[in-house]
Amino acid sequence: DVKVTQSSRYLVKRTGEKVFLECVQDMDHENMFWYRQDPGLGLRLIYFSYDVKMKEKGDIPEGYSVSREKKERFSLILESASTNQTSMYLCASSLTTQGTVSDTQYFGPGTRLTVL
Amino acid sequence: RKEVEQDPGPFNVPEGATVAFNCTYSNSASQSFFWYRQDCRKEPKLLMSVYSSGNEDGRFTAQLNRASQYISLLIRDSKLSDSATYLCVVNSGGYQKVTFGTGTKLQVIP
């Protein structure tokens, strides 16, 4: 079974703090994603990565950055947390087979971040 | 118009009932379609892909109507364990073009 883990289930931070969210997958997937999920807005893509050290902006990258130094790990960084970044953050991964990206994404359990 | 739209519900149905959800999408070039299930306070998990010819998995049937740009999910003989939010997912080309709907909440009542 694919396993995607996230460093924290719940996190409380103060405005202006630098926040690191870690995601690790154990299935050697090439692609990794960070989403945020808010009521009424669904899942929105923040950043994704299709290879080590590669990253691409999603729909809402402002205020976030990412790092992928190893294939299994994808980190989301909030440089200076703000209250509007209070949300559920979900990491996902997917496989690339014969040059085709699989549509199936496997999600981690999520990190509920509260910024005070 | 949103790229992917779903009726948020909630749909409250008795056990054993048949329930159907629709999801509309705006991009006619969309290539692949899925239903994910998300339990309360849990992560989304793939329920089934949606194929052009329609497909069935046990009590679940998914259909695609390209002309009208919608997909549907039919659940027969609803169980209490089917209570969840069902997310419609549309891929319009590449991993950066995967769009999730906001979900339809289903509550199956005894």
PDB file of N, CA and C in Angstrom, chain A residues 9-10 31 33 35 37 40-43 45 48 50 56-57 59 88 90 94 96 101-110 112, chain B residues 2-3 31-34 36 38 41-46 49 85 87 89-91 93-103:
ATOM      1  N   ARG A   9      -0.371  16.408  12.496  1.00  0.00           N
ATOM      2  CA  ARG A   9      -1.808  16.427  12.206  1.00  0.00           C
ATOM      3  C   ARG A   9      -2.402  17.797  12.535  1.00  0.00           C
ATOM      4  N   TYR A  10      -1.897  18.390  13.609  1.00  0.00           N
ATOM      5  CA  TYR A  10      -2.381  19.703  14.037  1.00  0.00           C
ATOM      6  C   TYR A  10      -1.182  20.590  14.357  1.00  0.00           C
ATOM      7  N   ASN A  31       5.951  12.209  -8.646  1.00  0.00           N
ATOM      8  CA  ASN A  31       5.195  13.459  -8.527  1.00  0.00           C
ATOM      9  C   ASN A  31       4.661  13.659  -7.115  1.00  0.00           C
ATOM     10  N   PHE A  33       2.549  16.703  -4.546  1.00  0.00           N
ATOM     11  CA  PHE A  33       1.670  17.872  -4.621  1.00  0.00           C
ATOM     12  C   PHE A  33       1.383  18.398  -3.227  1.00  0.00           C
ATOM     13  N   TYR A  35      -1.714  20.716  -1.512  1.00  0.00           N
ATOM     14  CA  TYR A  35      -3.008  21.379  -1.643  1.00  0.00           C
ATOM     15  C   TYR A  35      -3.383  22.006  -0.309  1.00  0.00           C
ATOM     16  N   GLN A  37      -7.192  22.823   1.627  1.00  0.00           N
ATOM     17  CA  GLN A  37      -8.620  22.548   1.514  1.00  0.00           C
ATOM     18  C   GLN A  37      -9.372  23.434   2.477  1.00  0.00           C
ATOM     19  N   GLY A  40     -16.131  25.074   1.201  1.00  0.00           N
ATOM     20  CA  GLY A  40     -16.736  25.786   0.084  1.00  0.00           C
ATOM     21  C   GLY A  40     -15.807  26.057  -1.079  1.00  0.00           C
ATOM     22  N   LEU A  41     -14.510  25.819  -0.874  1.00  0.00           N
ATOM     23  CA  LEU A  41     -13.540  26.077  -1.945  1.00  0.00           C
ATOM     24  C   LEU A  41     -12.899  24.806  -2.467  1.00  0.00           C
ATOM     25  N   GLY A  42     -13.042  23.721  -1.763  1.00  0.00           N
ATOM     26  CA  GLY A  42     -12.464  22.472  -2.218  1.00  0.00           C
ATOM     27  C   GLY A  42     -10.957  22.461  -2.089  1.00  0.00           C
ATOM     28  N   LEU A  43     -10.337  21.551  -2.807  1.00  0.00           N
ATOM     29  CA  LEU A  43      -8.874  21.445  -2.804  1.00  0.00           C
ATOM     30  C   LEU A  43      -8.301  22.388  -3.859  1.00  0.00           C
ATOM     31  N   LEU A  45      -4.586  23.624  -5.579  1.00  0.00           N
ATOM     32  CA  LEU A  45      -3.184  23.236  -5.727  1.00  0.00           C
ATOM     33  C   LEU A  45      -2.270  24.418  -5.444  1.00  0.00           C
ATOM     34  N   PHE A  48       3.470  21.848  -7.051  1.00  0.00           N
ATOM     35  CA  PHE A  48       3.738  20.439  -7.273  1.00  0.00           C
ATOM     36  C   PHE A  48       5.168  20.263  -7.777  1.00  0.00           C
ATOM     37  N   TYR A  50       7.587  17.324 -10.065  1.00  0.00           N
ATOM     38  CA  TYR A  50       7.593  16.096 -10.855  1.00  0.00           C
ATOM     39  C   TYR A  50       8.954  15.400 -10.837  1.00  0.00           C
ATOM     40  N   GLU A  56       6.820  23.376  -9.582  1.00  0.00           N
ATOM     41  CA  GLU A  56       5.966  24.182 -10.444  1.00  0.00           C
ATOM     42  C   GLU A  56       4.875  24.825  -9.598  1.00  0.00           C
ATOM     43  N   LYS A  57       4.519  26.046  -9.929  1.00  0.00           N
ATOM     44  CA  LYS A  57       3.445  26.716  -9.206  1.00  0.00           C
ATOM     45  C   LYS A  57       2.105  26.116  -9.589  1.00  0.00           C
ATOM     46  N   ASP A  59      -2.205  26.757  -8.460  1.00  0.00           N
ATOM     47  CA  ASP A  59      -3.165  27.858  -8.615  1.00  0.00           C
ATOM     48  C   ASP A  59      -2.994  28.973  -7.594  1.00  0.00           C
ATOM     49  N   MET A  88      -6.579  23.412   6.100  1.00  0.00           N
ATOM     50  CA  MET A  88      -6.117  22.029   6.084  1.00  0.00           C
ATOM     51  C   MET A  88      -5.169  21.887   4.893  1.00  0.00           C
ATOM     52  N   LEU A  90      -2.983  19.361   2.564  1.00  0.00           N
ATOM     53  CA  LEU A  90      -2.911  17.965   2.138  1.00  0.00           C
ATOM     54  C   LEU A  90      -1.777  17.777   1.143  1.00  0.00           C
ATOM     55  N   SER A  94       1.912  10.853  -6.836  1.00  0.00           N
ATOM     56  CA  SER A  94       1.438   9.994  -7.927  1.00  0.00           C
ATOM     57  C   SER A  94       2.637   9.488  -8.726  1.00  0.00           C
ATOM     58  N   THR A  96       4.656   8.154 -12.236  1.00  0.00           N
ATOM     59  CA  THR A  96       4.805   8.332 -13.678  1.00  0.00           C
ATOM     60  C   THR A  96       5.247   7.000 -14.259  1.00  0.00           C
ATOM     61  N   VAL A 101       1.988  10.531 -16.603  1.00  0.00           N
ATOM     62  CA  VAL A 101       1.683  10.758 -15.189  1.00  0.00           C
ATOM     63  C   VAL A 101       0.365  10.079 -14.854  1.00  0.00           C
ATOM     64  N   SER A 102       0.396   9.272 -13.826  1.00  0.00           N
ATOM     65  CA  SER A 102      -0.839   8.633 -13.379  1.00  0.00           C
ATOM     66  C   SER A 102      -1.767   9.684 -12.805  1.00  0.00           C
ATOM     67  N   ASP A 103      -3.044   9.537 -13.088  1.00  0.00           N
ATOM     68  CA  ASP A 103      -4.018  10.460 -12.535  1.00  0.00           C
ATOM     69  C   ASP A 103      -4.310  10.169 -11.073  1.00  0.00           C
ATOM     70  N   THR A 104      -4.028   8.967 -10.637  1.00  0.00           N
ATOM     71  CA  THR A 104      -4.392   8.600  -9.273  1.00  0.00           C
ATOM     72  C   THR A 104      -3.435   9.244  -8.297  1.00  0.00           C
ATOM     73  N   GLN A 105      -3.982  10.035  -7.409  1.00  0.00           N
ATOM     74  CA  GLN A 105      -3.162  10.671  -6.384  1.00  0.00           C
ATOM     75  C   GLN A 105      -3.449  10.022  -5.037  1.00  0.00           C
ATOM     76  N   TYR A 106      -2.401   9.820  -4.276  1.00  0.00           N
ATOM     77  CA  TYR A 106      -2.509   9.237  -2.947  1.00  0.00           C
ATOM     78  C   TYR A 106      -2.211  10.351  -1.947  1.00  0.00           C
ATOM     79  N   PHE A 107      -3.139  10.534  -1.034  1.00  0.00           N
ATOM     80  CA  PHE A 107      -3.053  11.660  -0.111  1.00  0.00           C
ATOM     81  C   PHE A 107      -2.538  11.252   1.251  1.00  0.00           C
ATOM     82  N   GLY A 108      -1.846  12.180   1.889  1.00  0.00           N
ATOM     83  CA  GLY A 108      -1.509  12.040   3.286  1.00  0.00           C
ATOM     84  C   GLY A 108      -2.704  12.413   4.155  1.00  0.00           C
ATOM     85  N   PRO A 109      -2.596  12.237   5.471  1.00  0.00           N
ATOM     86  CA  PRO A 109      -3.732  12.484   6.370  1.00  0.00           C
ATOM     87  C   PRO A 109      -4.057  13.950   6.584  1.00  0.00           C
ATOM     88  N   GLY A 110      -3.181  14.827   6.147  1.00  0.00           N
ATOM     89  CA  GLY A 110      -3.462  16.258   6.277  1.00  0.00           C
ATOM     90  C   GLY A 110      -2.874  16.869   7.541  1.00  0.00           C
ATOM     91  N   ARG A 112      -3.777  20.172   9.894  1.00  0.00           N
ATOM     92  CA  ARG A 112      -4.663  21.314  10.138  1.00  0.00           C
ATOM     93  C   ARG A 112      -3.838  22.406  10.810  1.00  0.00           C
TER      94      ARG A 112
ATOM     95  N   LYS B   2     -17.441  28.034 -12.560  1.00  0.00           N
ATOM     96  CA  LYS B   2     -16.358  27.258 -11.988  1.00  0.00           C
ATOM     97  C   LYS B   2     -15.971  26.158 -12.945  1.00  0.00           C
ATOM     98  N   GLU B   3     -14.682  25.740 -12.864  1.00  0.00           N
ATOM     99  CA  GLU B   3     -14.227  24.656 -13.748  1.00  0.00           C
ATOM    100  C   GLU B   3     -14.961  23.364 -13.472  1.00  0.00           C
ATOM    101  N   GLN B  31      -9.828  15.538 -20.118  1.00  0.00           N
ATOM    102  CA  GLN B  31      -9.438  14.230 -20.644  1.00  0.00           C
ATOM    103  C   GLN B  31      -9.796  13.061 -19.754  1.00  0.00           C
ATOM    104  N   SER B  32      -9.722  13.246 -18.471  1.00  0.00           N
ATOM    105  CA  SER B  32      -9.993  12.118 -17.585  1.00  0.00           C
ATOM    106  C   SER B  32     -10.746  12.596 -16.352  1.00  0.00           C
ATOM    107  N   PHE B  33     -11.484  11.660 -15.782  1.00  0.00           N
ATOM    108  CA  PHE B  33     -12.472  12.011 -14.767  1.00  0.00           C
ATOM    109  C   PHE B  33     -12.479  10.953 -13.671  1.00  0.00           C
ATOM    110  N   PHE B  34     -12.724  11.417 -12.450  1.00  0.00           N
ATOM    111  CA  PHE B  34     -12.641  10.496 -11.319  1.00  0.00           C
ATOM    112  C   PHE B  34     -13.640  10.893 -10.252  1.00  0.00           C
ATOM    113  N   TYR B  36     -13.555  10.710  -6.082  1.00  0.00           N
ATOM    114  CA  TYR B  36     -12.834  10.423  -4.847  1.00  0.00           C
ATOM    115  C   TYR B  36     -13.833  10.472  -3.713  1.00  0.00           C
ATOM    116  N   GLN B  38     -14.136  11.218   0.479  1.00  0.00           N
ATOM    117  CA  GLN B  38     -13.436  11.795   1.627  1.00  0.00           C
ATOM    118  C   GLN B  38     -14.318  11.639   2.855  1.00  0.00           C
ATOM    119  N   ARG B  41     -12.873  14.424   8.306  1.00  0.00           N
ATOM    120  CA  ARG B  41     -11.559  14.627   8.910  1.00  0.00           C
ATOM    121  C   ARG B  41     -10.506  13.634   8.399  1.00  0.00           C
ATOM    122  N   LYS B  42     -10.743  13.108   7.212  1.00  0.00           N
ATOM    123  CA  LYS B  42      -9.767  12.185   6.609  1.00  0.00           C
ATOM    124  C   LYS B  42      -9.337  12.725   5.243  1.00  0.00           C
ATOM    125  N   GLU B  43      -8.346  12.049   4.656  1.00  0.00           N
ATOM    126  CA  GLU B  43      -7.882  12.467   3.344  1.00  0.00           C
ATOM    127  C   GLU B  43      -8.742  11.886   2.230  1.00  0.00           C
ATOM    128  N   PRO B  44      -8.766  12.513   1.064  1.00  0.00           N
ATOM    129  CA  PRO B  44      -9.494  11.936  -0.074  1.00  0.00           C
ATOM    130  C   PRO B  44      -8.830  10.644  -0.544  1.00  0.00           C
ATOM    131  N   LYS B  45      -9.679   9.724  -0.995  1.00  0.00           N
ATOM    132  CA  LYS B  45      -9.163   8.469  -1.566  1.00  0.00           C
ATOM    133  C   LYS B  45      -9.922   8.171  -2.855  1.00  0.00           C
ATOM    134  N   LEU B  46      -9.197   7.656  -3.836  1.00  0.00           N
ATOM    135  CA  LEU B  46      -9.819   7.349  -5.114  1.00  0.00           C
ATOM    136  C   LEU B  46     -10.918   6.313  -4.946  1.00  0.00           C
ATOM    137  N   SER B  49     -12.413   5.574 -11.312  1.00  0.00           N
ATOM    138  CA  SER B  49     -12.248   6.387 -12.513  1.00  0.00           C
ATOM    139  C   SER B  49     -13.559   6.354 -13.289  1.00  0.00           C
ATOM    140  N   THR B  85     -18.110  12.532   1.930  1.00  0.00           N
ATOM    141  CA  THR B  85     -18.180  13.557   0.887  1.00  0.00           C
ATOM    142  C   THR B  85     -17.546  12.990  -0.378  1.00  0.00           C
ATOM    143  N   LEU B  87     -15.991  13.646  -4.011  1.00  0.00           N
ATOM    144  CA  LEU B  87     -15.334  14.698  -4.785  1.00  0.00           C
ATOM    145  C   LEU B  87     -15.239  14.295  -6.246  1.00  0.00           C
ATOM    146  N   VAL B  89     -13.403  14.869  -9.756  1.00  0.00           N
ATOM    147  CA  VAL B  89     -12.071  15.327 -10.143  1.00  0.00           C
ATOM    148  C   VAL B  89     -11.936  15.249 -11.660  1.00  0.00           C
ATOM    149  N   VAL B  90     -11.448  16.323 -12.245  1.00  0.00           N
ATOM    150  CA  VAL B  90     -11.342  16.415 -13.701  1.00  0.00           C
ATOM    151  C   VAL B  90      -9.917  16.784 -14.068  1.00  0.00           C
ATOM    152  N   ASN B  91      -9.363  16.045 -15.007  1.00  0.00           N
ATOM    153  CA  ASN B  91      -8.012  16.352 -15.489  1.00  0.00           C
ATOM    154  C   ASN B  91      -8.131  16.952 -16.882  1.00  0.00           C
ATOM    155  N   GLY B  93      -5.555  18.088 -18.605  1.00  0.00           N
ATOM    156  CA  GLY B  93      -4.318  17.974 -19.369  1.00  0.00           C
ATOM    157  C   GLY B  93      -3.098  18.154 -18.491  1.00  0.00           C
ATOM    158  N   GLY B  94      -2.531  17.073 -18.036  1.00  0.00           N
ATOM    159  CA  GLY B  94      -1.320  17.150 -17.237  1.00  0.00           C
ATOM    160  C   GLY B  94      -1.627  17.262 -15.765  1.00  0.00           C
ATOM    161  N   TYR B  95      -0.628  16.972 -14.967  1.00  0.00           N
ATOM    162  CA  TYR B  95      -0.872  16.922 -13.533  1.00  0.00           C
ATOM    163  C   TYR B  95      -1.171  18.288 -12.946  1.00  0.00           C
ATOM    164  N   GLN B  96      -0.822  19.344 -13.658  1.00  0.00           N
ATOM    165  CA  GLN B  96      -1.130  20.657 -13.115  1.00  0.00           C
ATOM    166  C   GLN B  96      -2.517  21.114 -13.469  1.00  0.00           C
ATOM    167  N   LYS B  97      -3.249  20.310 -14.205  1.00  0.00           N
ATOM    168  CA  LYS B  97      -4.589  20.690 -14.615  1.00  0.00           C
ATOM    169  C   LYS B  97      -5.643  19.796 -14.002  1.00  0.00           C
ATOM    170  N   VAL B  98      -5.328  19.207 -12.871  1.00  0.00           N
ATOM    171  CA  VAL B  98      -6.302  18.390 -12.157  1.00  0.00           C
ATOM    172  C   VAL B  98      -7.098  19.305 -11.248  1.00  0.00           C
ATOM    173  N   THR B  99      -8.406  19.325 -11.437  1.00  0.00           N
ATOM    174  CA  THR B  99      -9.266  20.211 -10.656  1.00  0.00           C
ATOM    175  C   THR B  99     -10.230  19.382  -9.829  1.00  0.00           C
ATOM    176  N   PHE B 100     -10.293  19.690  -8.554  1.00  0.00           N
ATOM    177  CA  PHE B 100     -11.212  19.008  -7.647  1.00  0.00           C
ATOM    178  C   PHE B 100     -12.476  19.840  -7.484  1.00  0.00           C
ATOM    179  N   GLY B 101     -13.612  19.170  -7.488  1.00  0.00           N
ATOM    180  CA  GLY B 101     -14.849  19.832  -7.109  1.00  0.00           C
ATOM    181  C   GLY B 101     -14.877  20.035  -5.599  1.00  0.00           C
ATOM    182  N   THR B 102     -15.839  20.808  -5.140  1.00  0.00           N
ATOM    183  CA  THR B 102     -15.926  21.095  -3.704  1.00  0.00           C
ATOM    184  C   THR B 102     -16.583  19.966  -2.930  1.00  0.00           C
ATOM    185  N   GLY B 103     -17.151  18.999  -3.639  1.00  0.00           N
ATOM    186  CA  GLY B 103     -17.674  17.810  -2.969  1.00  0.00           C
ATOM    187  C   GLY B 103     -19.166  17.852  -2.721  1.00  0.00           C
TER     188      GLY B 103
END
